PDB file of C-alpha atoms in Angstrom:
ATOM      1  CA  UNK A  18     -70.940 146.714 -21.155  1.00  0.00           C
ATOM      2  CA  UNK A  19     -67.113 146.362 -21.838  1.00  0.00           C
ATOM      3  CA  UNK A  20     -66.687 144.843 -18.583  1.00  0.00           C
ATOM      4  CA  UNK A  21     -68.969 142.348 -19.643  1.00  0.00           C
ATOM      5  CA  UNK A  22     -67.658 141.673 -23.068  1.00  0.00           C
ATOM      6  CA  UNK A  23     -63.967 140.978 -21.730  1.00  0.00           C
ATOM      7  CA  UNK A  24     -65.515 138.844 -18.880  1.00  0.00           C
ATOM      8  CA  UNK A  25     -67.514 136.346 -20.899  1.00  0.00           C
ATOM      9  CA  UNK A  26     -68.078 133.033 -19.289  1.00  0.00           C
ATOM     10  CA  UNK A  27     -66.824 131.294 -22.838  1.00  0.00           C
ATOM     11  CA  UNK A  28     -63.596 132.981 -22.223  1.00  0.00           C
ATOM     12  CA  UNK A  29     -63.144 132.748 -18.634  1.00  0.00           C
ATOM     13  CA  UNK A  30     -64.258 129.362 -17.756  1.00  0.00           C
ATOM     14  CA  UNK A  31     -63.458 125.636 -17.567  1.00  0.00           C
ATOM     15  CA  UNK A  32     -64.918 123.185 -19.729  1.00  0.00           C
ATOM     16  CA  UNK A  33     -66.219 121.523 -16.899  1.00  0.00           C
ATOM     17  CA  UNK A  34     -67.442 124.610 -14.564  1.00  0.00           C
ATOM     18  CA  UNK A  35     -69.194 125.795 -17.466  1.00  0.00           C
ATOM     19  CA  UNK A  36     -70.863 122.862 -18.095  1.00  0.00           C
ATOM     20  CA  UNK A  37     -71.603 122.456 -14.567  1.00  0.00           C
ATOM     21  CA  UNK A  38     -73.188 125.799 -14.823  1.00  0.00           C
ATOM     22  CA  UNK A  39     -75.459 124.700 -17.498  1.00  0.00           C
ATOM     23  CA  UNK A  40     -76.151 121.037 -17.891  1.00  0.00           C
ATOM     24  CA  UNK A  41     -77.867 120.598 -14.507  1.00  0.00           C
ATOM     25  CA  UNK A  42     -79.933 118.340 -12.873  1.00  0.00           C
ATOM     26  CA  UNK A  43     -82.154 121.391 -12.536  1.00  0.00           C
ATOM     27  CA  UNK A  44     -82.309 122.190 -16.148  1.00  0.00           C
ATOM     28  CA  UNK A  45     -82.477 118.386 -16.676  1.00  0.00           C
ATOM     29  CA  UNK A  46     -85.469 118.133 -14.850  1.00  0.00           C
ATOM     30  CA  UNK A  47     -87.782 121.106 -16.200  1.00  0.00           C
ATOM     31  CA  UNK A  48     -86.433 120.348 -19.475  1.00  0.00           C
ATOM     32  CA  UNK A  49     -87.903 116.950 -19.513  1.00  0.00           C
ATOM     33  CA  UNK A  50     -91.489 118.314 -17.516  1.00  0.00           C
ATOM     34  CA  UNK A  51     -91.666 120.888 -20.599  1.00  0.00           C
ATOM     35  CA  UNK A  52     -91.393 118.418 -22.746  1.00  0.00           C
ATOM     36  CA  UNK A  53     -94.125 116.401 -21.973  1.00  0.00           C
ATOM     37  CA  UNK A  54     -96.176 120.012 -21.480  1.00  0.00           C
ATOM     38  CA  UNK A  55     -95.559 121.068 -24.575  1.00  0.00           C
ATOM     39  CA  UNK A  56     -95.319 118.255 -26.597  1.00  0.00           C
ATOM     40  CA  UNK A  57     -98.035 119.490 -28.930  1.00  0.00           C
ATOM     41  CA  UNK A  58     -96.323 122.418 -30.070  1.00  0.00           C
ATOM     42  CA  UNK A  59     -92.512 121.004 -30.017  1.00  0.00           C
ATOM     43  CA  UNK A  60     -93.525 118.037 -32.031  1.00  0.00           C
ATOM     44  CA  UNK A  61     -95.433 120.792 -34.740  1.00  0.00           C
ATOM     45  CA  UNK A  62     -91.845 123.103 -34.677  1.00  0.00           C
ATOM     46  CA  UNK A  63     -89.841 119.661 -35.235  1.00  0.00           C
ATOM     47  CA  UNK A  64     -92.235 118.521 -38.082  1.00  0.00           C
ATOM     48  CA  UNK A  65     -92.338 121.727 -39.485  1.00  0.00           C
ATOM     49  CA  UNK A  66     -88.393 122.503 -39.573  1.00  0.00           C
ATOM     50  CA  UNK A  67     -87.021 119.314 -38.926  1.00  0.00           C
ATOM     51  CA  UNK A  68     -85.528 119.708 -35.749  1.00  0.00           C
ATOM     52  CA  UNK A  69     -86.029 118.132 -32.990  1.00  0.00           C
ATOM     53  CA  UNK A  70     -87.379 119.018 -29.822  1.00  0.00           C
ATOM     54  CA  UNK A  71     -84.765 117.877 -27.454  1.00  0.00           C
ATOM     55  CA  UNK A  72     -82.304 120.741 -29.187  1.00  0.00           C
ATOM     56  CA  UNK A  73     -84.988 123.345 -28.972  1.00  0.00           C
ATOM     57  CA  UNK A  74     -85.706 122.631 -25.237  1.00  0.00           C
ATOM     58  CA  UNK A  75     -81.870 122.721 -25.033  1.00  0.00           C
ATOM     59  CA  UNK A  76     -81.047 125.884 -26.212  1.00  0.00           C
ATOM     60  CA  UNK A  77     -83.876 127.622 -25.050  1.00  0.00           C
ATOM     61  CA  UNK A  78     -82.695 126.138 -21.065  1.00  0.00           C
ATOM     62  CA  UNK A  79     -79.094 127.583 -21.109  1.00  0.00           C
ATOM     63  CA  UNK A  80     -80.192 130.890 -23.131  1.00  0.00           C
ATOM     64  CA  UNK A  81     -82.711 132.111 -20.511  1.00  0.00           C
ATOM     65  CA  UNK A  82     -83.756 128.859 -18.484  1.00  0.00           C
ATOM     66  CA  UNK A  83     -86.617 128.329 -20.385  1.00  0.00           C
ATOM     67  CA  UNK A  84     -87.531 131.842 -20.282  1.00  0.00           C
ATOM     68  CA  UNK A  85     -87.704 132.401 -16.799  1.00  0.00           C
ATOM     69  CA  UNK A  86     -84.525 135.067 -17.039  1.00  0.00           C
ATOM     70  CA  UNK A  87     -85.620 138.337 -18.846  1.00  0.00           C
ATOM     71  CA  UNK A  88     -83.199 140.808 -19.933  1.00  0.00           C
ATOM     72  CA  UNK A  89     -83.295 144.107 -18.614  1.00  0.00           C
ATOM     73  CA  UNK A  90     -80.814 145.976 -20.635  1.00  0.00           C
ATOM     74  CA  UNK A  91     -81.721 148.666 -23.407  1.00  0.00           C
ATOM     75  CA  UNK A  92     -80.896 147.533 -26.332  1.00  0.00           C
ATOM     76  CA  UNK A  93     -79.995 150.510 -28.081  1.00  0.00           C
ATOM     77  CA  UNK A  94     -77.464 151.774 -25.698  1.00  0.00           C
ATOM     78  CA  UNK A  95     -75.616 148.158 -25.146  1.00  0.00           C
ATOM     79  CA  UNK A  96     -75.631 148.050 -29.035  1.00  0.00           C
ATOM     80  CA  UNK A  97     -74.138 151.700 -30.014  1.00  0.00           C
ATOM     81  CA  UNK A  98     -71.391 151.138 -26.945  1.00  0.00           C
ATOM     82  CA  UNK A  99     -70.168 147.540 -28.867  1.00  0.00           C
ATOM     83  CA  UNK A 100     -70.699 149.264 -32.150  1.00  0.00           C
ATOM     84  CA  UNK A 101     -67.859 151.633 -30.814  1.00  0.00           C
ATOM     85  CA  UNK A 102     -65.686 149.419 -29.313  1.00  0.00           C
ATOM     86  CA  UNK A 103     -63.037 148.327 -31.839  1.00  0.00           C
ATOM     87  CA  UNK A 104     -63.428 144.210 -30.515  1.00  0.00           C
ATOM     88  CA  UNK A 105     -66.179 143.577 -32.759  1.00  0.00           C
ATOM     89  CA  UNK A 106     -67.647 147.209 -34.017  1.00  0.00           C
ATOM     90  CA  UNK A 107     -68.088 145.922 -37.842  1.00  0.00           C
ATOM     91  CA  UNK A 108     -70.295 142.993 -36.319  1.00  0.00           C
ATOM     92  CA  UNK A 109     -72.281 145.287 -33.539  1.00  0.00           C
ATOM     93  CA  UNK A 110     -72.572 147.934 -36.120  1.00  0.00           C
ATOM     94  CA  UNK A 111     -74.696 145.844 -38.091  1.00  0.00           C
ATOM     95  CA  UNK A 112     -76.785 144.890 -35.140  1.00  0.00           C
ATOM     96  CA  UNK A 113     -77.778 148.235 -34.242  1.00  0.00           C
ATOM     97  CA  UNK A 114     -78.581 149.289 -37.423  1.00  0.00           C
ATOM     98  CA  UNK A 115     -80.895 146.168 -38.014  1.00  0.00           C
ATOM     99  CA  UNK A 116     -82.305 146.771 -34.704  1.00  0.00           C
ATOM    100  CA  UNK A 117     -83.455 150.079 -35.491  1.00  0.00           C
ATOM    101  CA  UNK A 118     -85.096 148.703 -38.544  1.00  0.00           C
ATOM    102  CA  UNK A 119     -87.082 146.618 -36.183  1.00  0.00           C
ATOM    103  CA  UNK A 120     -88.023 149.020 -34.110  1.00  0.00           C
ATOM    104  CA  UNK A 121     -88.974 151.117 -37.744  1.00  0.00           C
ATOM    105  CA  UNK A 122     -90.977 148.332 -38.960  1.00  0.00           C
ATOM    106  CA  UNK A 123     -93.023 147.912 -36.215  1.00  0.00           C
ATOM    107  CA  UNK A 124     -91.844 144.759 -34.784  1.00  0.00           C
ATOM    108  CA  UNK A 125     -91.475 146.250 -30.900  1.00  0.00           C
ATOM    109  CA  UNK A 126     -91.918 149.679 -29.367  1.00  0.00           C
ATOM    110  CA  UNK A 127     -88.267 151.200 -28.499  1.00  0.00           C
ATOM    111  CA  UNK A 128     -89.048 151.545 -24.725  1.00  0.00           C
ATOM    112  CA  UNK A 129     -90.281 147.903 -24.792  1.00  0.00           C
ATOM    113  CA  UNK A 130     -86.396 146.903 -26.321  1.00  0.00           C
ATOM    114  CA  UNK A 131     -84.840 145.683 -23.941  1.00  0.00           C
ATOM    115  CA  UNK A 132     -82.352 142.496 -24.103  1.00  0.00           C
ATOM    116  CA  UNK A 133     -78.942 141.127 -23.183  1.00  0.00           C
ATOM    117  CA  UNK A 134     -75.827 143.542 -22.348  1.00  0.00           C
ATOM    118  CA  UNK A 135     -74.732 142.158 -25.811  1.00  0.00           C
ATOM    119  CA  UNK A 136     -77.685 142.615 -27.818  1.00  0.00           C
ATOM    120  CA  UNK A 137     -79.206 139.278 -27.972  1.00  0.00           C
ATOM    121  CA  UNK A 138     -82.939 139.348 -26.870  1.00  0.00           C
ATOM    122  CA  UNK A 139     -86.119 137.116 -26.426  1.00  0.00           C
ATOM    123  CA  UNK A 140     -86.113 133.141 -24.929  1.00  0.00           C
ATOM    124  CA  UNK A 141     -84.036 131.964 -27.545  1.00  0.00           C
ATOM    125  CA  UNK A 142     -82.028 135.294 -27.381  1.00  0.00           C
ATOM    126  CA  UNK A 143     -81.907 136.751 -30.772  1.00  0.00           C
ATOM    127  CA  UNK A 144     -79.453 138.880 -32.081  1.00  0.00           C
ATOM    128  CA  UNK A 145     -81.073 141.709 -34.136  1.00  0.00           C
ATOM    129  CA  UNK A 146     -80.148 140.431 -37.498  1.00  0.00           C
ATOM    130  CA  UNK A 147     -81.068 137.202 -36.749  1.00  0.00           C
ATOM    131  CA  UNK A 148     -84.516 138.574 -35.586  1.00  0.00           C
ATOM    132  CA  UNK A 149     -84.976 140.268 -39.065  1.00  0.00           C
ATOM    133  CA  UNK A 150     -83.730 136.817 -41.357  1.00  0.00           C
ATOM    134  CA  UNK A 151     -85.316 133.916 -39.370  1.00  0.00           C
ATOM    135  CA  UNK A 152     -88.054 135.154 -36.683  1.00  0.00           C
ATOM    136  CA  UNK A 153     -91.166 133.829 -37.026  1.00  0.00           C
ATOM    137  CA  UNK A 154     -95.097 134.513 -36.351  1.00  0.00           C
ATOM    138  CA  UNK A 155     -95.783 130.908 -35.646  1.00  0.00           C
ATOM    139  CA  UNK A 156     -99.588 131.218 -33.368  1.00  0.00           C
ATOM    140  CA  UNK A 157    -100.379 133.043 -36.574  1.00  0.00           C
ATOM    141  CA  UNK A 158    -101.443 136.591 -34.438  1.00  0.00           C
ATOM    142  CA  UNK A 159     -99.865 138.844 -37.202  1.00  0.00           C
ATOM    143  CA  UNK A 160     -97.035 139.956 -34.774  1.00  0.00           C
ATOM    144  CA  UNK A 161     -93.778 137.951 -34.395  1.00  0.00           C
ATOM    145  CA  UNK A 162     -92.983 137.846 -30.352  1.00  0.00           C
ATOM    146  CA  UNK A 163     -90.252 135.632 -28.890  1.00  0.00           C
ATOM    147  CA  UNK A 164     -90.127 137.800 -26.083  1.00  0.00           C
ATOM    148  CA  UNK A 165     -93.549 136.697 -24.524  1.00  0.00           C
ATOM    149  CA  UNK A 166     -95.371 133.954 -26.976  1.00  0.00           C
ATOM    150  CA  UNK A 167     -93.291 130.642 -26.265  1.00  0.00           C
ATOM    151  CA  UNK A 168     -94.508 129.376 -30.121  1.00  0.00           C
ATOM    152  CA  UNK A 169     -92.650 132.509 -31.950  1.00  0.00           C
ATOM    153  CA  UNK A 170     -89.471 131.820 -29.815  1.00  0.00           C
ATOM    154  CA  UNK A 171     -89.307 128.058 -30.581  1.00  0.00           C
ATOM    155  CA  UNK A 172     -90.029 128.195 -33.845  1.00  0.00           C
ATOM    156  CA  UNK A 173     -88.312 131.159 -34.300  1.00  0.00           C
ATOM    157  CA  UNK A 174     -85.113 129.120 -32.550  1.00  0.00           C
ATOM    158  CA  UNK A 175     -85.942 125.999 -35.270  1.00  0.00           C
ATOM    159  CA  UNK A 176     -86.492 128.276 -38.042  1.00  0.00           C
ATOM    160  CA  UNK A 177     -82.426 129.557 -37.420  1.00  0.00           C
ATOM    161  CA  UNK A 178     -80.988 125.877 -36.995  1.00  0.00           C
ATOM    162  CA  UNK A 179     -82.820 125.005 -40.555  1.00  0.00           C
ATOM    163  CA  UNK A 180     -81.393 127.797 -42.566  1.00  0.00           C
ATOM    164  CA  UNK A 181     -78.159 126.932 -40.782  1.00  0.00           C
ATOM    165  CA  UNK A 182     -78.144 123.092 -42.533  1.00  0.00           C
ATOM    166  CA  UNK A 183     -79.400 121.772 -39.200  1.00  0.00           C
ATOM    167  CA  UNK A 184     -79.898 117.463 -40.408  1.00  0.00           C
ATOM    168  CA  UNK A 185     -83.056 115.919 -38.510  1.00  0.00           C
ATOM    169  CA  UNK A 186     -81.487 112.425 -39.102  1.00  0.00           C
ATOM    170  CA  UNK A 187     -78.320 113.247 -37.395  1.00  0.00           C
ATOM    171  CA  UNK A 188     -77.155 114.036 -34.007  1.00  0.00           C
ATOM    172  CA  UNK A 189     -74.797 116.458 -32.797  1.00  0.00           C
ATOM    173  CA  UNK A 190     -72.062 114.261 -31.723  1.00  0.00           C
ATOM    174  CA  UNK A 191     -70.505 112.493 -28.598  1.00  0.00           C
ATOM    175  CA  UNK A 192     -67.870 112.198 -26.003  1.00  0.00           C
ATOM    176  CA  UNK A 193     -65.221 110.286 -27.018  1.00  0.00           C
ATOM    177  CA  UNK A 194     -61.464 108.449 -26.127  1.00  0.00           C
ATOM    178  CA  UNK A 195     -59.146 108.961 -27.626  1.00  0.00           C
ATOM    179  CA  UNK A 196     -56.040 106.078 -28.305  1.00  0.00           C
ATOM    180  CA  UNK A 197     -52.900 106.703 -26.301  1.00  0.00           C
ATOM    181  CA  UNK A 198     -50.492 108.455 -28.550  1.00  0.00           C
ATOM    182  CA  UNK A 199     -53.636 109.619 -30.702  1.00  0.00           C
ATOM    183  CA  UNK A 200     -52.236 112.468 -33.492  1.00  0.00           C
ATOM    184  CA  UNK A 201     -53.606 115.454 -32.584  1.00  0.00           C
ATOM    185  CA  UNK A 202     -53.397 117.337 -35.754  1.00  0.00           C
ATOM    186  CA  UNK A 203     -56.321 114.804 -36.981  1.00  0.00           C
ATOM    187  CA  UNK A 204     -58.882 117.447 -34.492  1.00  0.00           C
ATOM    188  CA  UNK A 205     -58.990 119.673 -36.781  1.00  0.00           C
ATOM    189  CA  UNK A 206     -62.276 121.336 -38.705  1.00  0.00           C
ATOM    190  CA  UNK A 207     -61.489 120.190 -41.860  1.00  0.00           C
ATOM    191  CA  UNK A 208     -60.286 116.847 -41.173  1.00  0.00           C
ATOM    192  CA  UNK A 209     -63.892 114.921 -41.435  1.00  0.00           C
ATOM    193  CA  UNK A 210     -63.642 111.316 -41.319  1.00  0.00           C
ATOM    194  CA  UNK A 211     -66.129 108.100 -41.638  1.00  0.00           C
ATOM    195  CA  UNK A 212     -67.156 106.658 -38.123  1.00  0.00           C
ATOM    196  CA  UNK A 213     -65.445 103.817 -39.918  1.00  0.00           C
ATOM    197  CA  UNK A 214     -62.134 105.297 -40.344  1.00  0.00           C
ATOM    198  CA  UNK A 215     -62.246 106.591 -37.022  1.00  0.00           C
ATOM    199  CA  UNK A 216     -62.789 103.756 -35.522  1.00  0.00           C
ATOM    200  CA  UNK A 217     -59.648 102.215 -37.974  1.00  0.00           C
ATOM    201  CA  UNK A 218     -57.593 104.748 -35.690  1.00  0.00           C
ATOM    202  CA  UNK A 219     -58.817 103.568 -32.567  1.00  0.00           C
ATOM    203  CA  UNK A 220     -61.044 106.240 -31.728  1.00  0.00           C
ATOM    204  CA  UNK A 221     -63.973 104.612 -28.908  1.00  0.00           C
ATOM    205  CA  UNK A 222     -66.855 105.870 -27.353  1.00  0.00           C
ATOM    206  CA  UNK A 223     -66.292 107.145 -23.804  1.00  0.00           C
ATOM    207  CA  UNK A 224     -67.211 103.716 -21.966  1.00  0.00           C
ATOM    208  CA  UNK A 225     -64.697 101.359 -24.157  1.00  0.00           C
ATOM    209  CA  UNK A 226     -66.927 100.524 -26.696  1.00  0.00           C
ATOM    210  CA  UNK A 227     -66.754 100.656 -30.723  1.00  0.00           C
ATOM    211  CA  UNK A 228     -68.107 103.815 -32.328  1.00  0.00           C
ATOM    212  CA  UNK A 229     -71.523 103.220 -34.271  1.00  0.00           C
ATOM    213  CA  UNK A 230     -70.801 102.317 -37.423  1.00  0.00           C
ATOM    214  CA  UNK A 231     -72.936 103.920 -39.672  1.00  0.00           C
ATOM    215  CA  UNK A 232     -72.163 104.154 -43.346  1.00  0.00           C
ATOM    216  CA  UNK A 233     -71.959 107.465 -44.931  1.00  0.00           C
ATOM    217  CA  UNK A 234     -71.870 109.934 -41.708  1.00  0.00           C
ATOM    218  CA  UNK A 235     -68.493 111.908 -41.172  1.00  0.00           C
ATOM    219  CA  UNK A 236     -67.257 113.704 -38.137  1.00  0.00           C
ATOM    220  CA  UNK A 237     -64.529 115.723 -36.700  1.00  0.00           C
ATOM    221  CA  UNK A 238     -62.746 115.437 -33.075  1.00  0.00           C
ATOM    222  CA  UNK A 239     -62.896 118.579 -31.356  1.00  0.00           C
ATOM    223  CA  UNK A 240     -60.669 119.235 -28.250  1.00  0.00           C
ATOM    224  CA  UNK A 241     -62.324 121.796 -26.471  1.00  0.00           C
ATOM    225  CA  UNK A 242     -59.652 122.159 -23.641  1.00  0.00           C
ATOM    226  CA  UNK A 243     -56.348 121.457 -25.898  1.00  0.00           C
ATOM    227  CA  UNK A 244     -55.737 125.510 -26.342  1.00  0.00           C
ATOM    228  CA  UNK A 245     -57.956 126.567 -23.258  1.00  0.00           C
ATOM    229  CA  UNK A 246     -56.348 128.919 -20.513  1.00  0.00           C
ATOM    230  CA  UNK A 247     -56.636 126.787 -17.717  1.00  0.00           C
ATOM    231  CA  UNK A 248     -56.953 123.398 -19.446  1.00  0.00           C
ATOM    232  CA  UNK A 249     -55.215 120.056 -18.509  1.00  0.00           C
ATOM    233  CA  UNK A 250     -51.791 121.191 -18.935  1.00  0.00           C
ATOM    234  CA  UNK A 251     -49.640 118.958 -21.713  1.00  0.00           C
ATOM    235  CA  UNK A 252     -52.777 116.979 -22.102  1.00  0.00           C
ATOM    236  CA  UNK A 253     -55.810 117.244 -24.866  1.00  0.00           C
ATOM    237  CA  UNK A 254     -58.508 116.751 -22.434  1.00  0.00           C
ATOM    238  CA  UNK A 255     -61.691 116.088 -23.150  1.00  0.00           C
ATOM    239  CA  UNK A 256     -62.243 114.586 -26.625  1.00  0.00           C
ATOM    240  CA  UNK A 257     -65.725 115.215 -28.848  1.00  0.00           C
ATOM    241  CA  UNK A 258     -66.476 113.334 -31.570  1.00  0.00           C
ATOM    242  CA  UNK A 259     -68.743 115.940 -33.607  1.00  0.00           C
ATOM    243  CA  UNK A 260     -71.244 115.496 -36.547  1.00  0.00           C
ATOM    244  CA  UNK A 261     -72.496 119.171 -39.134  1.00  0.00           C
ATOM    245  CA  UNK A 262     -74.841 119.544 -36.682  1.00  0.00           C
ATOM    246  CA  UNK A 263     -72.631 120.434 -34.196  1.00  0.00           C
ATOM    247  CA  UNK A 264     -71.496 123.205 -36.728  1.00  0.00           C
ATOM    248  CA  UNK A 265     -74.662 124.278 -36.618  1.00  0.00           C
ATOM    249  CA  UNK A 266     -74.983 124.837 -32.964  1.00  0.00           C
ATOM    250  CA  UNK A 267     -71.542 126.953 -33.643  1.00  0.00           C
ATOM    251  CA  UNK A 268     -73.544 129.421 -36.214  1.00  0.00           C
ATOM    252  CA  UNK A 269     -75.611 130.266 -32.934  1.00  0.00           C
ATOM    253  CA  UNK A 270     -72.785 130.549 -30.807  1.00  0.00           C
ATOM    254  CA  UNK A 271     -69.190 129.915 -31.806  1.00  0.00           C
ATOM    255  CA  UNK A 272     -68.154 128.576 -28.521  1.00  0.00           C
ATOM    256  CA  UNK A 273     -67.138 124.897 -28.666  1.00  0.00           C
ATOM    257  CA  UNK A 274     -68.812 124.746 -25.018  1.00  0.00           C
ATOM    258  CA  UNK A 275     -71.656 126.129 -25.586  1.00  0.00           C
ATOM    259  CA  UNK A 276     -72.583 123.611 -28.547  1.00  0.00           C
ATOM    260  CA  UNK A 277     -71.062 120.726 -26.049  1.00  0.00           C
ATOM    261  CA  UNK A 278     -73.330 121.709 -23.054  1.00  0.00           C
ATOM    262  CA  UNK A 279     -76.307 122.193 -26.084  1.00  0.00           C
ATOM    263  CA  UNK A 280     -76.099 118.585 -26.954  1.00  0.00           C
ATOM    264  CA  UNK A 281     -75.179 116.893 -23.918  1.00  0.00           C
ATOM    265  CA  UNK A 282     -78.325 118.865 -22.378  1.00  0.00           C
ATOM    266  CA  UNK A 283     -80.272 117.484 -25.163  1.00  0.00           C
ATOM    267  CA  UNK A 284     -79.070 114.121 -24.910  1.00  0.00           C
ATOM    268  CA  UNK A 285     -80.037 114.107 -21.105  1.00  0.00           C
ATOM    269  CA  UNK A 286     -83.207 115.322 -21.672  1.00  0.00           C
ATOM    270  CA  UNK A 287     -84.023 112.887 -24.239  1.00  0.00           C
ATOM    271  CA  UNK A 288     -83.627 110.054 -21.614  1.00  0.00           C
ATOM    272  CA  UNK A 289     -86.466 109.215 -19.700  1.00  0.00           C
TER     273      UNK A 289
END
């Protein structure tokens, strides 16, 4: 398990192996067949909590490819090892203790808990706490499953990006270039700009071509491999031109990547 935590992909990886990892013509592909399958029940989630279905079937591809990967670790065990590591043992302390409250409410049997080595469990992979504050029974059976009904998982997933601030009108954001000699200081999280004013800095989408000019939506430019062990070296890299609902991808996993590969995955699912 400590192996593991030291070894995370997030922290080992290229930007553009771990996309290449994720965003796949594979995941691309089943991604937009589910779509169509369960169009019923992605377009009820979206109505019901605003967000929409491309981001669901996104997430729930690179958490467990769209629940064909099952976890086979005990929870428990994983859980009390992190709790006692000093990395994160405040955070993992709290997840064993709410997992025991689901197991003490009824939620799952103990030998039935299984999930990822670090405690995240189900197709949208869960994290205890977040089981207990924004799971969901969504077929309406009186039990709340998102290891093996695909409605409680999905909705369970929307449900989270909601109560996170997730904006059905926006997008999450978009590859952008950057002007030679651009001030990098401006990528920072609390410098949000106007597409406008952006644009007045000579900020372009990826192809050459202005920025949509939309009146009232702000953004930030992240620079994903700027910082990144193994990153262009004495160059910024890749630049991302990010909306608050890229932020909200971040509250499910704070790993610029992952929220990268999570929208360009949605984006490429979207088109047909």
């Amino acid at each position: 398990i400590i192996q593991r935590d030291r070894n995370q992909p997030e922290f080992k990886l290229t930007m553009a192996r771990y996309q290449k990892r994720v965003v796949t013509k594979r995941n691309i592909a089943v991604g937009r067949k589910k779509a169509k399958r369960y169009a019923k029940l992605l377009n009820s989630v979206s109505q019901k909590y605003g967000v929409q279905p491309r981001f669901i079937l996104a997430i729930w591809a690179i958490e467990t490819r769209y629940g064909a990967i099952e976890a086979n670790v005990p929870l428990i065990p994983s859980l009390a090892t992190l709790a006692f590591d000093a990395r994160r043992s405040t955070f993992f302390r709290k997840q064993l203790f709410a997992a025991l409250q689901m197991v003490n409410r009824g939620h799952i049997d103990l030998n039935s808990l299984f999930g990822s080595w670090a405690g995240a469990m189900g197709q949208t992979q869960f994290m205890p706490s977040s089981f207990l504050s924004h799971a969901t029974d969504y077929n309406g059976d009186n039990r709340i499953d998102i290891w093996n009904t695909r409605a409680d998982a999905l909705a369970s997933g929307a449900n989270y990006l909601k109560k996170a601030g997730w904006n059905p009108d926006l997008t999450w954001g978009r590859e952008v270039r950057l002007p030679e000699g651009f001030d990098t200081t401006l990528a920072s999280k609390t410098n949000r700009l106007t597409l406008a004013q952006w644009h007045a800095l000579g900020v372009m989408r990826v192809d050459g071509s202005a920025l949509p000019l939309r009146d009232g939506i702000k953004g930030r430019i992240v620079l994903p491999e700027s910082k990144k062990k193994g990153g262009p070296e004495g160059k910024t890299g890749r630049a991302f031109l990010v909306y608050d609902n890229f932020d909200v991808i971040l509250d499910w996993n704070r790993s610029n990547f992952f929220a990268i590969a999570v929208g360009q995955l949605a984006d490429q699912i979207k088109t047909q």
